[in-house]
Amino acid sequence: MNMATTDTRQEIMSVSKRMVQARGYNALSFREVAKAVGVKSASVHYHFPTKGDLGAALARRYTDEGAAYLDGLLANSEDRALLMGRYAKIFRNALVDDNRMCLCGIMAAEHHDLPDEVRAEIDRFSEVNVQWLVKVLSLGNTQGDSGGLKRKARAIYAAIGGAQLLARGCGDISAYDQAVVAYQEAGLLG
Amino acid sequence: MNMATTDTRQEIMSVSKRMVQARGYNALSFREVAKAVGVKSASVHYHFPTKGDLGAALARRYTDEGAAYLDGLLANSEDRALLMGRYAKIFRNALVDDNRMCLCGIMAAEHHDLPDEVRAEIDRFSEVNVQWLVKVLSLGNTQGDSGGLKRKARAIYAAIGGAQLLARGCGDISAYDQAVVAYQEAGLLG
DNA sequence: ACCTGAACACCGTTCAAGT
DNA sequence: ACCTGAACACCGTTCAAGT
């Protein structure tokens, strides 16, 4: 009847997730995670044999949850501008929450140090985002040109990630907001 | 007569710079640097007492050299589109050179782990870039509104950084190129 | 002025051992 | 099935000691 007091495995993942969003994959420490969970580091290795396994599991769950959330947004509205606003808000919220970054955004910066299984999940996250943006850009758009749409979707994804990176670097959310306004003014988000 | 065979201090900095651009501040290792330079890690500490000192010195020199290069561009041309193209090329070249990132871009992602002296240099780098972009955007622009120009300059800086991050994450330069084209199409770089 | 070896508390990882 | 202690080679940092 597993109504147990939350799985150790789940606790490891949630602690690790916050750690990576705050400080990156390289700064994720098995010993720190273990201490926060109340267990020894060798025990963390029991659940996730290597750091790559843990990173990949984090990215996989993060992508899955993100995809579900985005699908929910699209099920509730067909208003392009409104959906774009909500999209920008997701990345803003990470900054509000203790100056965190998108898990996959910060890991992308650490590309060189990532095991292959983690890289694969980062790619999937990007793909999920870009495909959702293509759907949003397509709403009420009769002019086809799906190649241009995908290019624009990629650009929006990149631009939002860049705004998050910039704002985090200077620790000032208004830098994020200003960048997003400028994107809107330029018509990048339309 | 110091025509000596390059300073140890200079060698430490050039090795470290490449290391950070490739793998980030957290992955910068005194012992690895020492091995590459042919010296012991304690000796690296003689030149740069802490990792923060080394990181700050790297960022300072990087910003100074970048500022000088940008000034050179502006001295040679007053063509807005051409200057924007050259700006985008700078960040592209880092990717071409072994999938590297802008030194300050990757460090911005590691904001949480940076000592204050390094953060200050990151901020200065952003400021130099944004101010240069304001100058470029002002060329032949009579409509004033310096607040809007600065906001747009920040957005361009963020968007270029985001494109670099995305392309690095998927290890594909064409992702960078496509994002830049989409920025141009949207009029973000004009 | 510049470098070193040795020590300290950290890190991921492994493994035999416990329950 | 889950956890642990101890070991390994790493890490930044410090410091007394060498030239």
XYZ file of C-alpha atoms (C1' of nucleotides) in Angstrom:
418
model
C 0.000 0.000 0.000
C 2.681 2.453 -0.891
C 1.405 5.634 0.676
C 4.927 5.800 2.066
C 6.514 9.102 2.985
C 7.619 9.949 -0.533
C 10.075 7.844 -2.382
C 13.800 8.455 -1.877
C 14.148 8.347 -5.634
C 11.594 11.118 -6.075
C 13.225 13.252 -3.425
C 16.599 12.853 -5.102
C 15.097 14.026 -8.369
C 13.347 17.072 -6.992
C 16.369 18.209 -4.996
C 18.627 17.645 -7.996
C 16.302 19.480 -10.326
C 16.394 22.634 -8.242
C 20.150 22.319 -7.916
C 20.731 22.083 -11.653
C 18.361 24.928 -12.457
C 20.174 27.093 -9.931
C 23.783 26.121 -10.582
C 24.062 23.859 -13.585
C 24.902 20.236 -14.280
C 28.556 20.589 -13.321
C 27.630 21.973 -9.926
C 25.262 19.101 -9.203
C 26.862 17.122 -6.395
C 25.900 13.601 -5.315
C 27.146 14.359 -1.833
C 25.116 17.548 -1.538
C 22.028 15.816 -2.866
C 22.543 12.988 -0.413
C 22.855 15.399 2.497
C 19.680 17.246 1.493
C 17.754 13.983 1.179
C 19.205 12.540 4.385
C 21.078 9.607 2.939
C 24.635 8.726 1.936
C 26.031 9.520 -1.501
C 26.581 5.857 -2.295
C 22.860 5.457 -1.874
C 22.165 8.064 -4.524
C 24.324 5.966 -6.833
C 22.079 3.023 -6.116
C 19.136 4.904 -7.663
C 21.165 6.652 -10.372
C 24.387 4.777 -11.118
C 26.103 7.742 -12.751
C 25.665 11.485 -12.856
C 24.675 11.126 -16.502
C 21.832 8.801 -15.525
C 20.545 11.342 -13.028
C 20.903 14.235 -15.472
C 19.123 12.339 -18.223
C 16.294 11.327 -15.888
C 15.872 14.955 -14.816
C 15.815 16.226 -18.379
C 13.406 13.485 -19.475
C 10.886 14.258 -16.741
C 11.320 17.986 -17.265
C 10.585 17.646 -20.969
C 7.595 15.380 -20.391
C 6.044 17.733 -17.867
C 6.749 20.736 -20.058
C 5.169 19.058 -23.067
C 2.046 18.222 -21.069
C 1.758 21.787 -19.818
C 2.164 23.234 -23.291
C -0.466 20.864 -24.664
C -2.811 22.058 -21.942
C -2.295 25.665 -22.992
C -3.062 24.852 -26.583
C -6.194 22.955 -25.593
C -7.543 26.004 -23.753
C -6.960 28.736 -26.271
C -6.411 29.469 -29.927
C -5.338 33.044 -29.412
C -1.828 33.392 -30.778
C -0.800 36.483 -28.839
C -2.206 35.098 -25.608
C -0.402 31.778 -26.046
C 2.871 33.552 -26.796
C 2.433 35.623 -23.668
C 1.921 32.510 -21.594
C 4.934 30.896 -23.194
C 7.125 33.852 -22.256
C 5.689 33.686 -18.753
C 6.911 30.120 -18.215
C 10.511 31.169 -18.669
C 9.921 34.305 -16.631
C 8.656 32.243 -13.730
C 11.921 30.335 -13.528
C 13.718 33.642 -12.992
C 11.186 34.758 -10.400
C 11.761 31.496 -8.563
C 15.189 32.333 -7.143
C 16.804 33.354 -10.439
C 16.595 29.862 -11.862
C 16.985 28.889 -15.481
C 15.246 26.438 -17.725
C 16.820 23.089 -16.882
C 17.646 22.382 -20.501
C 18.791 25.918 -21.231
C 21.493 25.840 -18.614
C 22.483 22.325 -19.582
C 22.809 23.432 -23.217
C 25.517 25.832 -22.063
C 27.347 22.864 -20.552
C 27.020 20.813 -23.719
C 30.675 19.870 -23.784
C 30.511 18.125 -20.397
C 27.283 16.236 -20.936
C 27.047 12.493 -21.486
C 25.255 11.504 -24.659
C 22.070 10.410 -22.924
C 21.679 13.891 -21.439
C 22.339 15.577 -24.771
C 19.643 13.497 -26.377
C 17.104 14.733 -23.830
C 18.157 18.369 -24.344
C 17.549 17.942 -28.060
C 14.132 16.485 -27.376
C 13.233 19.430 -25.150
C 14.149 21.882 -27.903
C 12.169 19.857 -30.398
C 9.063 19.826 -28.184
C 9.249 23.592 -27.737
C 9.835 24.363 -31.397
C 7.017 22.110 -32.524
C 4.608 23.698 -30.072
C 5.632 27.145 -31.325
C 5.063 26.046 -34.914
C 1.526 25.029 -33.959
C 0.909 28.383 -32.303
C 2.343 30.304 -35.246
C 0.092 28.293 -37.568
C -3.101 29.359 -35.790
C -5.184 31.330 -38.276
C -2.253 31.414 -40.628
C -3.262 30.460 -44.171
C -0.059 31.340 -45.930
C 1.604 27.976 -45.467
C 5.397 28.088 -45.826
C 6.060 25.581 -43.075
C 9.822 25.973 -43.545
C 9.598 29.641 -42.604
C 7.384 28.830 -39.646
C 9.844 26.357 -38.248
C 12.682 28.799 -38.683
C 10.688 31.443 -36.877
C 9.756 29.014 -34.120
C 13.396 28.158 -33.593
C 14.241 31.853 -33.478
C 11.575 32.510 -30.847
C 12.836 29.617 -28.741
C 16.409 30.893 -29.046
C 15.432 34.490 -28.301
C 13.445 33.584 -25.186
C 16.311 31.452 -23.938
C 18.742 34.275 -24.591
C 16.598 36.760 -22.688
C 16.529 34.355 -19.761
C 20.302 33.944 -19.904
C 20.881 37.705 -20.038
C 18.497 38.457 -17.183
C 20.011 35.739 -15.059
C 23.508 37.003 -15.769
C 22.669 40.430 -14.412
C 20.223 39.114 -11.818
C 17.519 41.496 -13.025
C 14.143 40.256 -14.234
C 13.320 43.553 -15.892
C 16.047 42.782 -18.439
C 13.983 39.752 -19.423
C 10.779 41.760 -19.637
C 12.376 44.466 -21.727
C 13.804 41.975 -24.179
C 10.421 40.308 -24.600
C 8.753 43.688 -25.229
C 11.381 44.466 -27.860
C 10.744 41.079 -29.486
C 7.045 41.877 -29.620
C 7.693 45.330 -31.054
C 9.849 43.800 -33.755
C 7.096 41.316 -34.546
C 9.252 38.318 -33.705
C 6.588 36.803 -31.473
C 3.722 37.431 -33.881
C 65.091 42.290 -22.699
C 62.033 40.291 -22.019
C 61.741 38.482 -25.310
C 61.341 35.448 -23.091
C 59.415 32.415 -24.297
C 56.011 33.806 -23.373
C 55.056 34.489 -19.844
C 53.666 31.676 -17.711
C 50.913 34.049 -16.668
C 49.905 34.658 -20.281
C 49.926 30.960 -21.054
C 47.699 30.269 -18.062
C 45.231 32.832 -19.289
C 45.075 31.618 -22.870
C 44.693 27.981 -21.849
C 42.049 28.908 -19.284
C 40.134 31.054 -21.724
C 39.725 28.219 -24.182
C 38.763 25.897 -21.359
C 36.016 28.168 -20.065
C 34.627 28.866 -23.520
C 34.477 25.153 -24.162
C 33.244 23.876 -20.828
C 32.345 26.734 -18.508
C 33.692 28.262 -15.331
C 32.813 25.292 -13.152
C 34.752 22.944 -15.388
C 37.857 25.126 -15.296
C 40.447 23.153 -13.354
C 43.672 24.538 -11.887
C 45.249 21.130 -12.149
C 44.302 20.731 -15.814
C 45.523 24.220 -16.613
C 48.778 23.500 -14.795
C 49.312 20.300 -16.753
C 48.672 22.054 -20.076
C 51.096 24.840 -19.203
C 53.716 22.447 -17.808
C 53.723 23.576 -14.211
C 52.223 22.544 -10.882
C 48.777 23.685 -9.778
C 50.193 25.507 -6.754
C 52.120 27.619 -9.223
C 48.910 28.666 -10.978
C 47.720 29.831 -7.583
C 50.811 31.995 -7.348
C 49.669 33.970 -10.394
C 45.946 33.812 -9.609
C 45.340 33.217 -5.890
C 41.772 31.993 -6.359
C 39.640 30.694 -9.183
C 37.626 33.896 -8.925
C 40.756 35.960 -9.596
C 41.503 33.922 -12.692
C 37.903 34.088 -13.920
C 37.726 37.836 -13.383
C 41.043 38.391 -15.178
C 39.796 36.325 -18.124
C 36.525 38.208 -18.339
C 38.257 41.577 -18.009
C 40.678 40.900 -20.849
C 37.926 39.358 -22.954
C 35.766 42.443 -22.541
C 38.637 44.840 -23.252
C 39.610 43.025 -26.427
C 35.997 42.759 -27.524
C 35.430 46.475 -26.954
C 38.516 47.351 -28.985
C 37.396 45.104 -31.835
C 33.903 46.577 -31.858
C 35.303 50.106 -31.879
C 37.413 49.144 -34.858
C 34.324 47.959 -36.727
C 32.520 51.192 -36.036
C 35.518 53.217 -37.186
C 35.531 51.450 -40.542
C 31.897 51.595 -41.481
C 28.639 53.406 -40.888
C 26.482 50.845 -42.651
C 24.005 49.510 -40.121
C 23.182 46.241 -41.843
C 26.830 45.530 -42.534
C 27.820 46.204 -38.936
C 25.010 43.981 -37.647
C 26.167 41.237 -39.949
C 29.691 41.515 -38.611
C 28.404 41.481 -35.062
C 26.491 38.269 -35.683
C 29.632 36.829 -37.262
C 31.661 37.306 -34.076
C 29.385 35.003 -32.134
C 29.195 32.610 -35.058
C 32.970 32.313 -35.122
C 33.034 31.073 -31.533
C 30.779 28.191 -32.594
C 32.899 27.457 -35.654
C 35.945 27.316 -33.395
C 35.197 23.966 -31.786
C 31.632 24.771 -30.683
C 32.770 27.372 -28.194
C 30.612 29.989 -26.577
C 31.105 33.616 -25.738
C 33.133 33.581 -22.522
C 30.671 35.843 -20.761
C 27.625 34.107 -22.178
C 28.546 30.759 -20.703
C 29.559 32.365 -17.432
C 26.196 34.141 -17.262
C 24.597 30.703 -17.168
C 26.744 29.891 -14.152
C 25.831 33.130 -12.412
C 25.003 31.412 -9.134
C 28.511 29.981 -8.729
C 30.454 33.103 -9.661
C 32.372 35.240 -7.197
C 31.368 38.901 -7.221
C 34.454 40.073 -9.092
C 33.564 37.795 -11.995
C 29.942 38.915 -12.005
C 31.022 42.520 -12.226
C 33.042 41.764 -15.360
C 30.124 39.899 -16.951
C 27.957 42.947 -16.405
C 30.578 45.163 -17.984
C 30.737 42.906 -21.039
C 26.985 43.151 -21.504
C 27.140 46.909 -21.082
C 29.878 47.252 -23.713
C 27.889 45.189 -26.184
C 24.609 46.973 -25.586
C 26.197 50.398 -25.877
C 27.882 49.484 -29.120
C 24.571 48.207 -30.478
C 22.877 51.461 -29.467
C 25.472 53.358 -31.477
C 24.886 51.137 -34.495
C 21.118 51.425 -34.206
C 21.490 55.209 -34.011
C 23.316 55.447 -37.346
C 21.149 57.515 -39.676
C 18.325 57.312 -37.189
C 16.781 60.715 -36.584
C 13.798 59.639 -34.562
C 15.509 59.817 -31.191
C 13.787 57.725 -28.519
C 16.975 56.573 -26.862
C 15.018 54.475 -24.365
C 13.568 52.364 -27.165
C 16.979 52.042 -28.786
C 18.542 50.709 -25.626
C 15.721 48.250 -25.151
C 16.175 47.064 -28.713
C 19.937 46.824 -28.264
C 19.460 44.657 -25.187
C 17.043 42.465 -27.096
C 19.523 41.988 -29.939
C 22.268 41.088 -27.503
C 19.980 38.605 -25.761
C 18.722 37.118 -29.017
C 22.219 36.593 -30.418
C 23.313 34.967 -27.175
C 20.267 32.731 -27.225
C 20.951 31.648 -30.787
C 24.492 30.761 -29.768
C 23.227 28.794 -26.788
C 20.682 26.897 -28.875
C 23.162 26.068 -31.622
C 25.745 24.928 -29.115
C 23.182 22.771 -27.357
C 22.437 20.853 -30.507
C 25.968 21.140 -31.870
C 24.696 22.502 -35.177
C 25.820 25.878 -36.514
C 22.979 26.038 -39.002
C 20.610 26.465 -36.059
C 22.470 29.684 -35.297
C 22.309 30.862 -38.892
C 18.612 30.126 -39.180
C 17.811 32.025 -36.008
C 19.762 35.053 -37.228
C 17.932 34.975 -40.563
C 14.625 34.857 -38.721
C 15.713 37.811 -36.569
C 16.511 39.756 -39.737
C 13.183 38.822 -41.339
C 11.371 40.028 -38.245
C 13.306 43.301 -38.401
C 14.883 42.752 -34.991
C 18.376 43.491 -36.299
C 17.373 46.573 -38.287
C 60.205 36.444 -8.061
C 58.654 32.084 -9.082
C 57.871 27.336 -8.177
C 56.999 22.983 -5.456
C 55.227 18.926 -2.221
C 52.284 17.908 1.091
C 48.197 18.520 3.411
C 43.075 19.689 3.875
C 38.224 19.024 2.769
C 35.828 18.410 -1.303
C 34.175 15.556 -5.775
C 32.117 11.030 -8.719
C 32.540 6.262 -8.694
C 33.083 1.424 -7.176
C 32.460 -2.425 -4.274
C 32.211 -5.509 -0.632
C 29.363 -5.658 3.230
C 25.327 -5.016 5.895
C 19.886 -5.237 6.708
C 15.456 -4.016 -2.251
C 17.917 -0.508 -0.234
C 21.649 1.443 2.248
C 26.506 2.035 4.052
C 31.873 2.711 4.905
C 35.919 2.654 2.832
C 38.730 3.264 -0.939
C 40.266 5.487 -5.478
C 41.674 9.428 -8.272
C 40.016 13.856 -8.815
C 39.120 19.100 -7.188
C 40.473 24.298 -5.056
C 43.187 26.127 -1.537
C 46.932 26.899 1.804
C 51.524 26.988 3.400
C 56.066 26.058 4.617
C 59.988 25.231 1.949
C 62.989 25.530 -1.895
C 65.723 28.296 -5.823
